[in-house]
PDB file of C-alpha atoms in Angstrom:
ATOM      1  CA  MET A   5      13.502  19.456 -11.459  1.00  0.00           C
ATOM      2  CA  GLY A   6      10.182  17.684 -10.449  1.00  0.00           C
ATOM      3  CA  THR A   7       7.172  18.315  -8.940  1.00  0.00           C
ATOM      4  CA  LEU A   8       5.439  17.021  -5.497  1.00  0.00           C
ATOM      5  CA  LEU A   9       2.120  19.391  -6.752  1.00  0.00           C
ATOM      6  CA  LYS A  10      -0.102  17.025  -8.312  1.00  0.00           C
ATOM      7  CA  THR A  11      -1.787  17.532 -12.059  1.00  0.00           C
ATOM      8  CA  LYS A  12      -6.112  18.052 -12.069  1.00  0.00           C
ATOM      9  CA  LYS A  13      -5.033  14.593 -14.107  1.00  0.00           C
ATOM     10  CA  ASP A  14      -3.779  12.966 -10.596  1.00  0.00           C
ATOM     11  CA  VAL A  15      -6.493  14.289  -8.175  1.00  0.00           C
ATOM     12  CA  VAL A  16      -9.246  12.815 -10.414  1.00  0.00           C
ATOM     13  CA  THR A  17      -7.193  10.129 -11.133  1.00  0.00           C
ATOM     14  CA  GLU A  18      -6.457   9.326  -7.465  1.00  0.00           C
ATOM     15  CA  PHE A  19     -10.389  10.591  -6.471  1.00  0.00           C
ATOM     16  CA  ARG A  20     -11.925   7.465  -8.897  1.00  0.00           C
ATOM     17  CA  THR A  21      -9.991   5.040  -8.765  1.00  0.00           C
ATOM     18  CA  THR A  22      -9.906   5.583  -4.587  1.00  0.00           C
ATOM     19  CA  GLY A  23     -14.171   5.956  -4.996  1.00  0.00           C
ATOM     20  CA  ILE A  24     -13.879   1.792  -6.574  1.00  0.00           C
ATOM     21  CA  LEU A  25     -11.942   0.542  -4.321  1.00  0.00           C
ATOM     22  CA  GLU A  26     -14.272   1.467  -1.443  1.00  0.00           C
ATOM     23  CA  ALA A  27     -17.170   0.038  -3.896  1.00  0.00           C
ATOM     24  CA  ALA A  28     -15.175  -2.404  -5.019  1.00  0.00           C
ATOM     25  CA  ARG A  29     -14.926  -3.489  -1.232  1.00  0.00           C
ATOM     26  CA  LYS A  30     -18.334  -3.928  -0.434  1.00  0.00           C
ATOM     27  CA  VAL A  31     -19.151  -5.766  -3.030  1.00  0.00           C
ATOM     28  CA  PHE A  32     -16.784  -8.519  -2.076  1.00  0.00           C
ATOM     29  CA  ALA A  33     -17.115  -9.087   0.912  1.00  0.00           C
ATOM     30  CA  ARG A  34     -21.319  -9.036   0.531  1.00  0.00           C
ATOM     31  CA  LYS A  35     -20.552 -11.048  -2.665  1.00  0.00           C
ATOM     32  CA  GLY A  36     -17.624 -12.988  -2.579  1.00  0.00           C
ATOM     33  CA  PHE A  37     -14.720 -13.018  -5.181  1.00  0.00           C
ATOM     34  CA  HIS A  38     -16.672 -15.366  -7.840  1.00  0.00           C
ATOM     35  CA  ASP A  39     -19.932 -14.164  -7.132  1.00  0.00           C
ATOM     36  CA  ALA A  40     -18.734 -10.606  -7.862  1.00  0.00           C
ATOM     37  CA  THR A  41     -19.425  -8.686 -12.252  1.00  0.00           C
ATOM     38  CA  VAL A  42     -17.227  -5.649 -13.161  1.00  0.00           C
ATOM     39  CA  ASP A  43     -20.859  -4.127 -13.768  1.00  0.00           C
ATOM     40  CA  ASP A  44     -21.842  -4.714  -9.475  1.00  0.00           C
ATOM     41  CA  ILE A  45     -18.804  -3.106  -9.006  1.00  0.00           C
ATOM     42  CA  ALA A  46     -19.765   0.352 -11.446  1.00  0.00           C
ATOM     43  CA  ALA A  47     -22.854   0.360  -9.543  1.00  0.00           C
ATOM     44  CA  ALA A  48     -21.631   0.605  -6.636  1.00  0.00           C
ATOM     45  CA  ALA A  49     -18.998   2.715  -7.682  1.00  0.00           C
ATOM     46  CA  GLY A  50     -21.224   5.280  -9.658  1.00  0.00           C
ATOM     47  CA  VAL A  51     -19.202   5.321 -12.225  1.00  0.00           C
ATOM     48  CA  ALA A  52     -19.306   3.729 -16.349  1.00  0.00           C
ATOM     49  CA  LYS A  53     -18.092  -0.113 -16.704  1.00  0.00           C
ATOM     50  CA  GLY A  54     -16.094   0.980 -19.243  1.00  0.00           C
ATOM     51  CA  THR A  55     -14.090   3.637 -17.405  1.00  0.00           C
ATOM     52  CA  VAL A  56     -13.353   1.130 -14.107  1.00  0.00           C
ATOM     53  CA  TYR A  57     -12.164  -1.077 -16.787  1.00  0.00           C
ATOM     54  CA  LEU A  58      -9.816   2.273 -17.742  1.00  0.00           C
ATOM     55  CA  TYR A  59      -7.710   1.540 -14.621  1.00  0.00           C
ATOM     56  CA  TYR A  60      -7.464  -2.061 -13.872  1.00  0.00           C
ATOM     57  CA  GLY A  61      -7.487  -4.803 -16.402  1.00  0.00           C
ATOM     58  CA  SER A  62     -10.071  -7.314 -14.832  1.00  0.00           C
ATOM     59  CA  LYS A  63     -12.119  -8.933 -11.886  1.00  0.00           C
ATOM     60  CA  GLN A  64      -8.584 -10.042  -9.900  1.00  0.00           C
ATOM     61  CA  GLU A  65      -6.860  -6.901 -10.511  1.00  0.00           C
ATOM     62  CA  VAL A  66      -9.596  -4.138  -9.118  1.00  0.00           C
ATOM     63  CA  TYR A  67      -9.434  -7.379  -6.175  1.00  0.00           C
ATOM     64  CA  PHE A  68      -6.067  -7.120  -5.219  1.00  0.00           C
ATOM     65  CA  ALA A  69      -6.129  -3.247  -6.141  1.00  0.00           C
ATOM     66  CA  ALA A  70      -9.028  -3.186  -3.068  1.00  0.00           C
ATOM     67  CA  LEU A  71      -6.884  -5.397  -0.893  1.00  0.00           C
ATOM     68  CA  LYS A  72      -3.843  -3.663  -1.678  1.00  0.00           C
ATOM     69  CA  PHE A  73      -5.866  -0.412  -0.611  1.00  0.00           C
ATOM     70  CA  GLY A  74      -7.265  -1.505   2.584  1.00  0.00           C
ATOM     71  CA  ILE A  75      -4.197  -2.211   3.923  1.00  0.00           C
ATOM     72  CA  ALA A  76      -1.908   1.129   3.805  1.00  0.00           C
ATOM     73  CA  GLN A  77      -4.768   2.421   4.707  1.00  0.00           C
ATOM     74  CA  MET A  78      -5.075   0.774   7.797  1.00  0.00           C
ATOM     75  CA  TYR A  79      -0.477   1.017   8.431  1.00  0.00           C
ATOM     76  CA  ALA A  80      -1.320   4.317   8.232  1.00  0.00           C
ATOM     77  CA  VAL A  81      -3.044   4.690  10.362  1.00  0.00           C
ATOM     78  CA  LEU A  82      -1.553   2.388  13.129  1.00  0.00           C
ATOM     79  CA  VAL A  83       2.189   4.396  12.728  1.00  0.00           C
ATOM     80  CA  GLN A  84      -0.780   7.820  12.833  1.00  0.00           C
ATOM     81  CA  GLU A  85      -1.254   7.143  16.831  1.00  0.00           C
ATOM     82  CA  VAL A  86       2.035   4.651  17.816  1.00  0.00           C
ATOM     83  CA  ARG A  87       3.431   7.697  16.731  1.00  0.00           C
ATOM     84  CA  ARG A  88       0.910  10.264  19.454  1.00  0.00           C
ATOM     85  CA  ALA A  89       2.192   7.616  22.029  1.00  0.00           C
ATOM     86  CA  SER A  90       5.369   8.426  24.089  1.00  0.00           C
ATOM     87  CA  THR A  91       6.233   5.025  26.449  1.00  0.00           C
ATOM     88  CA  SER A  92       6.286   2.044  24.473  1.00  0.00           C
ATOM     89  CA  GLU A  93       3.976   0.669  26.659  1.00  0.00           C
ATOM     90  CA  GLN A  94       1.747   3.224  25.719  1.00  0.00           C
ATOM     91  CA  LYS A  95       2.943   2.071  22.148  1.00  0.00           C
ATOM     92  CA  LEU A  96       1.754  -1.003  22.000  1.00  0.00           C
ATOM     93  CA  ARG A  97      -1.744  -0.384  23.621  1.00  0.00           C
ATOM     94  CA  ALA A  98      -2.214   2.720  20.637  1.00  0.00           C
ATOM     95  CA  LEU A  99      -1.307  -0.073  17.963  1.00  0.00           C
ATOM     96  CA  ILE A 100      -4.192  -2.632  20.091  1.00  0.00           C
ATOM     97  CA  ALA A 101      -6.989   0.100  20.080  1.00  0.00           C
ATOM     98  CA  ALA A 102      -6.323   0.989  16.364  1.00  0.00           C
ATOM     99  CA  LYS A 103      -6.026  -1.968  14.984  1.00  0.00           C
ATOM    100  CA  LEU A 104      -9.365  -3.124  16.865  1.00  0.00           C
ATOM    101  CA  ALA A 105     -11.010   0.316  16.008  1.00  0.00           C
ATOM    102  CA  TYR A 106     -10.153  -0.240  12.647  1.00  0.00           C
ATOM    103  CA  PHE A 107     -10.960  -3.717  11.484  1.00  0.00           C
ATOM    104  CA  ASP A 108     -14.525  -2.996  13.605  1.00  0.00           C
ATOM    105  CA  GLU A 109     -15.213   0.413  10.981  1.00  0.00           C
ATOM    106  CA  ASN A 110     -14.227  -1.135   8.642  1.00  0.00           C
ATOM    107  CA  ARG A 111     -14.892  -4.751   8.707  1.00  0.00           C
ATOM    108  CA  ASP A 112     -15.900  -5.255   4.712  1.00  0.00           C
ATOM    109  CA  PHE A 113     -12.180  -5.240   4.495  1.00  0.00           C
ATOM    110  CA  PHE A 114     -11.789  -8.128   7.360  1.00  0.00           C
ATOM    111  CA  LYS A 115     -14.378 -10.030   5.534  1.00  0.00           C
ATOM    112  CA  ILE A 116     -12.337 -10.348   1.932  1.00  0.00           C
ATOM    113  CA  TYR A 117      -8.259  -9.479   3.352  1.00  0.00           C
ATOM    114  CA  TYR A 118      -9.638 -13.313   5.770  1.00  0.00           C
ATOM    115  CA  SER A 119     -12.084 -14.582   4.354  1.00  0.00           C
ATOM    116  CA  GLU A 120     -11.537 -14.756   0.135  1.00  0.00           C
ATOM    117  CA  LEU A 121      -8.327 -14.323  -0.067  1.00  0.00           C
ATOM    118  CA  GLY A 122      -6.649 -17.835  -0.505  1.00  0.00           C
ATOM    119  CA  LYS A 123     -10.504 -18.793  -3.190  1.00  0.00           C
ATOM    120  CA  ILE A 124      -9.176 -15.918  -5.637  1.00  0.00           C
ATOM    121  CA  PRO A 125      -6.943 -17.553  -8.810  1.00  0.00           C
ATOM    122  CA  THR A 126      -4.022 -16.627  -9.914  1.00  0.00           C
ATOM    123  CA  THR A 127      -2.224 -16.894 -12.917  1.00  0.00           C
ATOM    124  CA  HIS A 128       1.389 -15.296 -10.926  1.00  0.00           C
ATOM    125  CA  PRO A 129       1.550 -16.312  -7.755  1.00  0.00           C
ATOM    126  CA  GLY A 130       4.602 -15.675  -6.379  1.00  0.00           C
ATOM    127  CA  THR A 131       4.602 -12.034  -7.567  1.00  0.00           C
ATOM    128  CA  ILE A 132       0.943 -11.404  -5.142  1.00  0.00           C
ATOM    129  CA  ASP A 133       1.736 -13.529  -2.705  1.00  0.00           C
ATOM    130  CA  ALA A 134       5.734 -11.169  -2.607  1.00  0.00           C
ATOM    131  CA  GLU A 135       3.991  -8.258  -2.603  1.00  0.00           C
ATOM    132  CA  PHE A 136       1.653  -9.150   0.378  1.00  0.00           C
ATOM    133  CA  LYS A 137       4.549 -10.190   1.970  1.00  0.00           C
ATOM    134  CA  ALA A 138       5.535  -6.832   2.260  1.00  0.00           C
ATOM    135  CA  LEU A 139       3.375  -4.706   3.580  1.00  0.00           C
ATOM    136  CA  TYR A 140       2.772  -7.378   6.097  1.00  0.00           C
ATOM    137  CA  LEU A 141       6.202  -7.587   7.012  1.00  0.00           C
ATOM    138  CA  GLU A 142       5.509  -3.817   7.318  1.00  0.00           C
ATOM    139  CA  GLN A 143       3.275  -4.030  10.087  1.00  0.00           C
ATOM    140  CA  ALA A 144       5.290  -6.474  11.070  1.00  0.00           C
ATOM    141  CA  ARG A 145       8.357  -4.530  11.553  1.00  0.00           C
ATOM    142  CA  LEU A 146       6.191  -1.575  13.459  1.00  0.00           C
ATOM    143  CA  VAL A 147       5.689  -4.187  16.238  1.00  0.00           C
ATOM    144  CA  GLU A 148       9.798  -5.305  16.562  1.00  0.00           C
ATOM    145  CA  SER A 149      10.535  -1.408  16.307  1.00  0.00           C
ATOM    146  CA  ILE A 150       8.112  -1.034  19.892  1.00  0.00           C
ATOM    147  CA  LEU A 151       9.542  -4.058  21.464  1.00  0.00           C
ATOM    148  CA  LYS A 152      13.260  -3.142  20.101  1.00  0.00           C
ATOM    149  CA  GLU A 153      12.763   0.577  22.087  1.00  0.00           C
ATOM    150  CA  GLY A 154      11.607  -1.320  25.086  1.00  0.00           C
ATOM    151  CA  ALA A 155      14.411  -3.046  25.317  1.00  0.00           C
ATOM    152  CA  ARG A 156      16.842  -0.631  25.056  1.00  0.00           C
ATOM    153  CA  LYS A 157      14.088   1.760  27.634  1.00  0.00           C
ATOM    154  CA  LYS A 158      14.322  -1.552  29.425  1.00  0.00           C
ATOM    155  CA  ALA A 159      10.398  -2.111  29.626  1.00  0.00           C
ATOM    156  CA  ILE A 160      10.145  -5.485  27.702  1.00  0.00           C
ATOM    157  CA  ARG A 161      12.424  -8.421  28.195  1.00  0.00           C
ATOM    158  CA  ASN A 162      15.498  -8.465  25.528  1.00  0.00           C
ATOM    159  CA  LEU A 163      13.036 -11.240  23.293  1.00  0.00           C
ATOM    160  CA  PRO A 164      13.671 -12.079  19.370  1.00  0.00           C
ATOM    161  CA  ALA A 165      12.176  -9.234  18.166  1.00  0.00           C
ATOM    162  CA  GLY A 166      10.837 -10.925  14.752  1.00  0.00           C
ATOM    163  CA  ASP A 167       8.904 -14.147  15.815  1.00  0.00           C
ATOM    164  CA  THR A 168       7.350 -11.920  19.247  1.00  0.00           C
ATOM    165  CA  ALA A 169       6.136  -9.154  16.235  1.00  0.00           C
ATOM    166  CA  PHE A 170       4.009 -12.270  14.612  1.00  0.00           C
ATOM    167  CA  ALA A 171       2.847 -13.614  18.279  1.00  0.00           C
ATOM    168  CA  ILE A 172       1.389 -10.079  19.409  1.00  0.00           C
ATOM    169  CA  SER A 173      -0.213 -10.030  15.494  1.00  0.00           C
ATOM    170  CA  ASP A 174      -1.745 -13.227  15.597  1.00  0.00           C
ATOM    171  CA  ILE A 175      -3.338 -12.657  19.398  1.00  0.00           C
ATOM    172  CA  ILE A 176      -5.094  -9.254  18.025  1.00  0.00           C
ATOM    173  CA  ARG A 177      -5.904 -10.649  14.281  1.00  0.00           C
ATOM    174  CA  GLY A 178      -7.303 -13.948  17.247  1.00  0.00           C
ATOM    175  CA  VAL A 179      -9.978 -11.307  19.039  1.00  0.00           C
ATOM    176  CA  VAL A 180     -10.255 -10.018  15.638  1.00  0.00           C
ATOM    177  CA  THR A 181     -11.655 -11.932  14.648  1.00  0.00           C
ATOM    178  CA  GLN A 182     -13.635 -13.483  17.091  1.00  0.00           C
ATOM    179  CA  ARG A 183     -15.536  -9.531  17.466  1.00  0.00           C
ATOM    180  CA  VAL A 184     -16.246  -9.574  13.066  1.00  0.00           C
ATOM    181  CA  LEU A 185     -17.563 -12.816  13.623  1.00  0.00           C
ATOM    182  CA  GLY A 186     -20.016 -11.574  16.746  1.00  0.00           C
ATOM    183  CA  TRP A 187     -18.319 -13.400  18.704  1.00  0.00           C
ATOM    184  CA  SER A 188     -17.140 -11.439  21.492  1.00  0.00           C
ATOM    185  CA  LYS A 189     -20.084  -9.294  22.852  1.00  0.00           C
ATOM    186  CA  SER A 190     -16.888  -7.333  25.192  1.00  0.00           C
ATOM    187  CA  LYS A 191     -16.077  -4.069  24.719  1.00  0.00           C
ATOM    188  CA  MET A 192     -13.849  -2.374  22.683  1.00  0.00           C
ATOM    189  CA  SER A 193     -11.715  -1.739  25.640  1.00  0.00           C
ATOM    190  CA  GLN A 194     -12.188  -4.551  27.302  1.00  0.00           C
ATOM    191  CA  ASP A 195     -10.581  -6.934  24.247  1.00  0.00           C
ATOM    192  CA  VAL A 196      -7.928  -3.922  24.336  1.00  0.00           C
ATOM    193  CA  ASP A 197      -6.955  -4.561  27.580  1.00  0.00           C
ATOM    194  CA  PHE A 198      -7.687  -8.123  27.347  1.00  0.00           C
ATOM    195  CA  ILE A 199      -4.556  -8.326  24.796  1.00  0.00           C
ATOM    196  CA  PHE A 200      -2.881  -5.790  26.111  1.00  0.00           C
ATOM    197  CA  ASP A 201      -2.431  -7.455  29.348  1.00  0.00           C
ATOM    198  CA  LEU A 202      -2.128 -10.905  28.155  1.00  0.00           C
ATOM    199  CA  ILE A 203       0.645  -9.755  26.161  1.00  0.00           C
ATOM    200  CA  TRP A 204       2.347  -7.022  28.000  1.00  0.00           C
ATOM    201  CA  LYS A 205       2.850  -9.658  30.973  1.00  0.00           C
ATOM    202  CA  GLY A 206       3.945 -11.582  28.788  1.00  0.00           C
ATOM    203  CA  ILE A 207       6.649  -9.514  27.644  1.00  0.00           C
ATOM    204  CA  SER A 208       7.595  -6.923  30.632  1.00  0.00           C
ATOM    205  CA  VAL A 209      10.341  -6.467  32.823  1.00  0.00           C
ATOM    206  CA  GLN A 210       9.137  -7.373  36.238  1.00  0.00           C
TER     207      GLN A 210
END
């Protein structure tokens, strides 16, 4: 019979890999993929270079692991905030606010996610594309669930949930980009209100 308890080795591995991935995110954001080195990542994480290679076979593996770690971390935050809300209207606002807050607090992650990803060489693009598509679709499904619940409760118009979810994600990403690049001088609460009002007026039952 299996056990859900973590072994000491599991705890040490999780602690070390988390530290490596958080350090890698900062290094890649500051130097870019091509100029960053495993030595840089090891130094930032406070571990030996060999420790990095103990868990990851190459700089590219560290990069994609850091991206997946960040996406999973963000998704967990979104789910937590959405579950705290009661109505579809509150859930949508909570999701918008949580996503803006996450990227404001993790600008290094935003930079490697949107700026560097297209520059990374890969020998297995199909596999990597599939992995990131799955993570992206997971976020879209969360938005879809809000839309479908709202439609059932007659608060949201009966729209194509998939297409609408992607459109909402694009709107949020546009505002996030402006904030991270310093183009938006608005307070976060103002940007949340702007996004929510723009979306809600288009999808709600009037």
